mmCIF file of C-alpha atoms in Angstrom:
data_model
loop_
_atom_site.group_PDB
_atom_site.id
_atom_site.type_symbol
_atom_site.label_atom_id
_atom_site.label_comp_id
_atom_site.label_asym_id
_atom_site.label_seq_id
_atom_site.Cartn_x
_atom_site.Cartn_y
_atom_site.Cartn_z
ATOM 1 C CA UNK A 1 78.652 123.309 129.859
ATOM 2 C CA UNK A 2 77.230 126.505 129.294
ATOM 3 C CA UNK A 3 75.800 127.971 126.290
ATOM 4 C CA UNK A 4 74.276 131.563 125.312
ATOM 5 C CA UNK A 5 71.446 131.727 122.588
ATOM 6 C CA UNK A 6 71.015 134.489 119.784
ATOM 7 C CA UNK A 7 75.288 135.780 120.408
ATOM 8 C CA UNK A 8 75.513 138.055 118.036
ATOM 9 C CA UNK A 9 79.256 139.518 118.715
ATOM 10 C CA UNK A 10 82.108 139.785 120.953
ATOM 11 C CA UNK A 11 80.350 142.583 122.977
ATOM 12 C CA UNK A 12 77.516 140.117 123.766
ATOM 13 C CA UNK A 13 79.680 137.039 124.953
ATOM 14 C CA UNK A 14 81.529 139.324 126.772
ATOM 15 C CA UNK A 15 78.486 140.782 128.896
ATOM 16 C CA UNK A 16 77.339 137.184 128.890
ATOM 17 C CA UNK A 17 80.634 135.658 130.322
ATOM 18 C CA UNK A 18 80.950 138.581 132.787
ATOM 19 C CA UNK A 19 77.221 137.553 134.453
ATOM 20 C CA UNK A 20 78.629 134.007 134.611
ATOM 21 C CA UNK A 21 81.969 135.156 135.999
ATOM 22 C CA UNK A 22 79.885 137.490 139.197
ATOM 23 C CA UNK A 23 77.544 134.340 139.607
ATOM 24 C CA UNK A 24 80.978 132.239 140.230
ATOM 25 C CA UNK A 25 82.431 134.868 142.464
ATOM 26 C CA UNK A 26 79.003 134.744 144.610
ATOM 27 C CA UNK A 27 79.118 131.095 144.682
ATOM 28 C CA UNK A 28 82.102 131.009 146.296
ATOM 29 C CA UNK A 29 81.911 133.976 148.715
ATOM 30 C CA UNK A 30 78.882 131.797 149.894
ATOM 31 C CA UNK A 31 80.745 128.459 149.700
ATOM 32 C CA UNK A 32 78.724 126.276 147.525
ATOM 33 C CA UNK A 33 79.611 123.631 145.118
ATOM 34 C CA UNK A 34 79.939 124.978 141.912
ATOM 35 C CA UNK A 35 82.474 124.462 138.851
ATOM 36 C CA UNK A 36 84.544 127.576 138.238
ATOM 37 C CA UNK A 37 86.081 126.058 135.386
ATOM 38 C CA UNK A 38 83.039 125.570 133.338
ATOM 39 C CA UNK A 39 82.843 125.441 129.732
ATOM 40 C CA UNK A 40 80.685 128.017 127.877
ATOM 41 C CA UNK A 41 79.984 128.215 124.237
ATOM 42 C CA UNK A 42 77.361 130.058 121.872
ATOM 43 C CA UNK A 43 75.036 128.861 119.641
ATOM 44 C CA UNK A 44 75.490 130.198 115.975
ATOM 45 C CA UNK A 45 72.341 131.057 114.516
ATOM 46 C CA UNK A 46 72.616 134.617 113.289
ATOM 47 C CA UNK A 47 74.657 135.853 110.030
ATOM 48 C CA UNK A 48 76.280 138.335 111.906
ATOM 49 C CA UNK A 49 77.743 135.642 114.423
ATOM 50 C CA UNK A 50 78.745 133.906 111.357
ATOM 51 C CA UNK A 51 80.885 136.685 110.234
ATOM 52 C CA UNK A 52 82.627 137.439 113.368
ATOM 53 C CA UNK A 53 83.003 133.554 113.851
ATOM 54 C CA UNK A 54 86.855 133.982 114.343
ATOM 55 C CA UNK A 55 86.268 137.390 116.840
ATOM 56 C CA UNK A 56 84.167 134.483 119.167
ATOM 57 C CA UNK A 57 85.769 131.781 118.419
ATOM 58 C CA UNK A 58 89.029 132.934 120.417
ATOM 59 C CA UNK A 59 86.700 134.000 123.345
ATOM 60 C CA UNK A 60 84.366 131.060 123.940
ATOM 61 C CA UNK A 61 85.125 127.348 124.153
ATOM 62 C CA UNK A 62 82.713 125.735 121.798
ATOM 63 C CA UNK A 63 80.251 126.334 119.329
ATOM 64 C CA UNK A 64 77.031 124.919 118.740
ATOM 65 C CA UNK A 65 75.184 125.760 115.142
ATOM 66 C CA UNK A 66 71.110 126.518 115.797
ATOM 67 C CA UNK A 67 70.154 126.126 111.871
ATOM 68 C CA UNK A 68 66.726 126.929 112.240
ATOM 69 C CA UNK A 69 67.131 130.121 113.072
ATOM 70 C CA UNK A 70 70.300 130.692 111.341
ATOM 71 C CA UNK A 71 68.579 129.687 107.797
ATOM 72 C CA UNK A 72 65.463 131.953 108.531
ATOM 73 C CA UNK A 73 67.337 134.598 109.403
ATOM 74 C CA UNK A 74 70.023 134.427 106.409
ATOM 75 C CA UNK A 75 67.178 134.122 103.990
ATOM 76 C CA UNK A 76 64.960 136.354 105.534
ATOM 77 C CA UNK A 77 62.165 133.322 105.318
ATOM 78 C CA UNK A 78 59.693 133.128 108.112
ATOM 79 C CA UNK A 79 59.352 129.145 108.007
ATOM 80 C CA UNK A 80 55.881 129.697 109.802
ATOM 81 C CA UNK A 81 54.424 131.444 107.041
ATOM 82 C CA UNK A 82 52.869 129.262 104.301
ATOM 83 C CA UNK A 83 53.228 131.551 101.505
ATOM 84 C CA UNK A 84 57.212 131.481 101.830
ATOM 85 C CA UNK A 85 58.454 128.508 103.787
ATOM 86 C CA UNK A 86 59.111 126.827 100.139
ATOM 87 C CA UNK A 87 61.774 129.055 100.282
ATOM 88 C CA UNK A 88 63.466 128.093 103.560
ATOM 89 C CA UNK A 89 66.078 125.541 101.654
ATOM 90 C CA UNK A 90 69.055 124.048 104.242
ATOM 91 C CA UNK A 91 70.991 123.408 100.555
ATOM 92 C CA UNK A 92 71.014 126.986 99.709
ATOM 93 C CA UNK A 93 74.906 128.027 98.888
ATOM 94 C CA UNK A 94 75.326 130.714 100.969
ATOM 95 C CA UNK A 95 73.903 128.392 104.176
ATOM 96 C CA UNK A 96 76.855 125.866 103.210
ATOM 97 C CA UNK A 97 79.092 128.821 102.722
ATOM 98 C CA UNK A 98 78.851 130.250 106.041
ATOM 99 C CA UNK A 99 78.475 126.181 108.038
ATOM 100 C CA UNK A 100 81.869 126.122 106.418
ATOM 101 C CA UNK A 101 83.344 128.994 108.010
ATOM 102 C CA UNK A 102 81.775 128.718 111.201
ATOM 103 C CA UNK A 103 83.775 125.065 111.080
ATOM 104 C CA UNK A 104 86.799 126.291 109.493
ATOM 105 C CA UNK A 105 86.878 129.265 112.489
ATOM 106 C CA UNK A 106 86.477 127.043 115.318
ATOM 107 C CA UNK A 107 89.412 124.455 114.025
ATOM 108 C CA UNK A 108 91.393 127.422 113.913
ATOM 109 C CA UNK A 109 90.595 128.275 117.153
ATOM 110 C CA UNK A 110 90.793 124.751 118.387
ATOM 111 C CA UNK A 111 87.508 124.432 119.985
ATOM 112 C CA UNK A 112 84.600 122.014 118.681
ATOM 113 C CA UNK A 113 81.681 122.515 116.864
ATOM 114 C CA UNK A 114 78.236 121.035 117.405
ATOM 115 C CA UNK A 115 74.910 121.531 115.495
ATOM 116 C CA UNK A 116 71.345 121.193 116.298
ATOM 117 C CA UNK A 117 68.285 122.031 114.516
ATOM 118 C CA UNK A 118 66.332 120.256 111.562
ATOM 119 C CA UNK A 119 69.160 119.841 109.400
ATOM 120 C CA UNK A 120 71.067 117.699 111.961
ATOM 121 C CA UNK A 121 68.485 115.189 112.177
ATOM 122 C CA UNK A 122 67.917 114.770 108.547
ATOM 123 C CA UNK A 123 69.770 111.663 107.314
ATOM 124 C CA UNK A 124 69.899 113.289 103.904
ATOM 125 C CA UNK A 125 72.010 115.812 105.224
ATOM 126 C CA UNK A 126 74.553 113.447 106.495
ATOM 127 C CA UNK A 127 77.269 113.554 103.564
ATOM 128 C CA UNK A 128 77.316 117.733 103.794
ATOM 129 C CA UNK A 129 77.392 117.350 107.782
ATOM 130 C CA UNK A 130 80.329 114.827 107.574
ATOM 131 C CA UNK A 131 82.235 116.274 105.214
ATOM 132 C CA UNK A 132 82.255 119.870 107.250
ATOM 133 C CA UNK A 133 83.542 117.739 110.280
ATOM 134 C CA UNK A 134 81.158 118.703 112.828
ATOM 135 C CA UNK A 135 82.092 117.221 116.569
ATOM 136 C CA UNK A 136 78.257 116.318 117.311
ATOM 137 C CA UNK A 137 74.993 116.340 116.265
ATOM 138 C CA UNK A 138 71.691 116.844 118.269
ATOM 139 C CA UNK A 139 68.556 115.658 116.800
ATOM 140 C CA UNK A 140 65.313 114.591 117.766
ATOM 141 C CA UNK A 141 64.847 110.177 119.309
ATOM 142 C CA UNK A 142 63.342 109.494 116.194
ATOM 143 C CA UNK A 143 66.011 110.614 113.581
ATOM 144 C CA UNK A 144 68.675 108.954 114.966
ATOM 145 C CA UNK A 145 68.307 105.081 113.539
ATOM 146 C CA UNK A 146 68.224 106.918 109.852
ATOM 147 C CA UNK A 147 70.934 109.093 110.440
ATOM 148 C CA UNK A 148 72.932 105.996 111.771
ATOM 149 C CA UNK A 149 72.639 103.949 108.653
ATOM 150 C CA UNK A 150 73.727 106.783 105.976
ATOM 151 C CA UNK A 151 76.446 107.671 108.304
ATOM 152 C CA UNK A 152 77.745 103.358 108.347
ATOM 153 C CA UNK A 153 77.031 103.865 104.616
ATOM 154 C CA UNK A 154 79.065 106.744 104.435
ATOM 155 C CA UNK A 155 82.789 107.531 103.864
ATOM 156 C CA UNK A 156 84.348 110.643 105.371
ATOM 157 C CA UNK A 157 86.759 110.756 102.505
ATOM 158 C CA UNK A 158 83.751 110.778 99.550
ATOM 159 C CA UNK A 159 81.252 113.168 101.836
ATOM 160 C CA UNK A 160 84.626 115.599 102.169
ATOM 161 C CA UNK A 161 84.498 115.904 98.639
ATOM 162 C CA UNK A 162 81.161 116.029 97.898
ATOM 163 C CA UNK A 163 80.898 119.132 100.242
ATOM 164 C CA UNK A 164 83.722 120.585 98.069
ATOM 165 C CA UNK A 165 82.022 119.982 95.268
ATOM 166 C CA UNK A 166 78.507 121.005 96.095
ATOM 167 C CA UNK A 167 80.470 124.465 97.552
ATOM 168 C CA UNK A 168 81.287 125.020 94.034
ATOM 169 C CA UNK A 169 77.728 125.127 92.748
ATOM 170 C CA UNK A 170 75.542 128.401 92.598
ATOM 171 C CA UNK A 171 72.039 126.784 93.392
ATOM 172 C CA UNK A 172 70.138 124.651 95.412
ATOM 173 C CA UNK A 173 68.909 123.018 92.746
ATOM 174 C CA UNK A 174 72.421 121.842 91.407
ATOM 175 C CA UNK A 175 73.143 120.746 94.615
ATOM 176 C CA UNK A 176 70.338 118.530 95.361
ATOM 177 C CA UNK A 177 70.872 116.849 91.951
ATOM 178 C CA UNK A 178 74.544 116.063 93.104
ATOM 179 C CA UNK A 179 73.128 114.819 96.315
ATOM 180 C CA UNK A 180 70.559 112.737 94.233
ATOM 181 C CA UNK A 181 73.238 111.117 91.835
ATOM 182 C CA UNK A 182 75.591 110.356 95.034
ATOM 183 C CA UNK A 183 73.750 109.264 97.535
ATOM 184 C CA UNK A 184 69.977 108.457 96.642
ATOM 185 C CA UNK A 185 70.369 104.742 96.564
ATOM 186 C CA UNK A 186 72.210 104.956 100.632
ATOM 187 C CA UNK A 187 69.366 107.347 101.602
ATOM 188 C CA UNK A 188 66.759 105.290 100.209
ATOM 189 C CA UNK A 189 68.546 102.388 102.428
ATOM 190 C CA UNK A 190 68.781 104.506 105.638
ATOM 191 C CA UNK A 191 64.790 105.722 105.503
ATOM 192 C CA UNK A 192 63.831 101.607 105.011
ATOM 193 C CA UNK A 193 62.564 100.464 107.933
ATOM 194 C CA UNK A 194 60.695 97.099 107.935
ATOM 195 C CA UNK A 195 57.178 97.058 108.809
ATOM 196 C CA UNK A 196 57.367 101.012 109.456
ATOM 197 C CA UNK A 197 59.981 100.111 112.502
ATOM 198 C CA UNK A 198 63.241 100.180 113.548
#
């Protein structure tokens, strides 16, 4: 697979694909190995991609979510900078707003949807992550043994409507109580780890 950072439209993927497409053609004018049929996707991490999620959706073959970037540059919060990175908040509504549509695009579409960044490895994301329905998550060696657990302690049915509800609320703080009240006692589970290991 093949993936293009920092897509921002069609126009973009387009020029992208086309490089890809003349590097193919060379490869086999010169007879090498090479796949010609390989998959390329975009990583979503800019508002306007999120927007014109359906225009790429029907033009790439997966997607792959870069929150990082795509929460800094929705909430115009430069996580580097002390006096402001309070404000950098995954739970934000508009951030779960526009994960949703970037997943509700790319069923449409029928391609899959992947997601990297700090929010994937954070195990109390795990009941908003589920309930979107994302395909994979990529997250530093650490986080996985904690994201494990709360997803075993999970159900796909409850985190489904938990995201529906917490898509309803109009702050961050409203939606971290809601987390709180559902799921503090199967995050406090997944973070144990006897004798500080796993």
């Amino acid at each position: 697979k093949l993936m293009f950072p920092m897509i921002t439209g069609v126009q973009e993927l387009r020029e992208s694909r086309a490089v890809v497409a003349e590097a193919i053609d060379e490869l086999q004018r010169e007879g090498l190995e090479h796949d010609a049929e390989l998959e390329i996707g975009i990583m979503i991490e800019t508002p306007s991609a999120v927007l014109a999620a359906d225009l790429l959706a029907a033009e790439c073959d997966f997607f792959s979510i870069g929150t990082n970037d795509l929460i800094q540059y929705t909430l115009a919060i430069d996580r580097g900078n002390r006096h402001v990175a309070h404000m950098y908040q995954a739970l934000h509504p508009a951030i779960l707003r526009m994960l949703k549509r970037v997943v509700d695009e790319s069923r449409k579409a029928g391609i899959q949807t992947y997601m990297c960044g700090e929010m994937a490895g954070d195990p109390r994301m795990v009941p908003i992550l589920l309930g979107l329905g994302l395909d994979e998550l990529s997250m530093n060696p650490q986080a996985i043994p904690a994201a494990k657990r709360m997803v075993r302690a999970s159900s796909l049915g409850d985190a489904k409507e938990f995201l529906d509800t917490a898509l309803k609320m109009q702050t961050v703080a409203a939606i971290e109580s809601l987390l709180e009240d559902s799921y503090s006692e199967a995050l406090a589970a997944a973070l144990y780890t006897p004798n500080g290991r796993d």
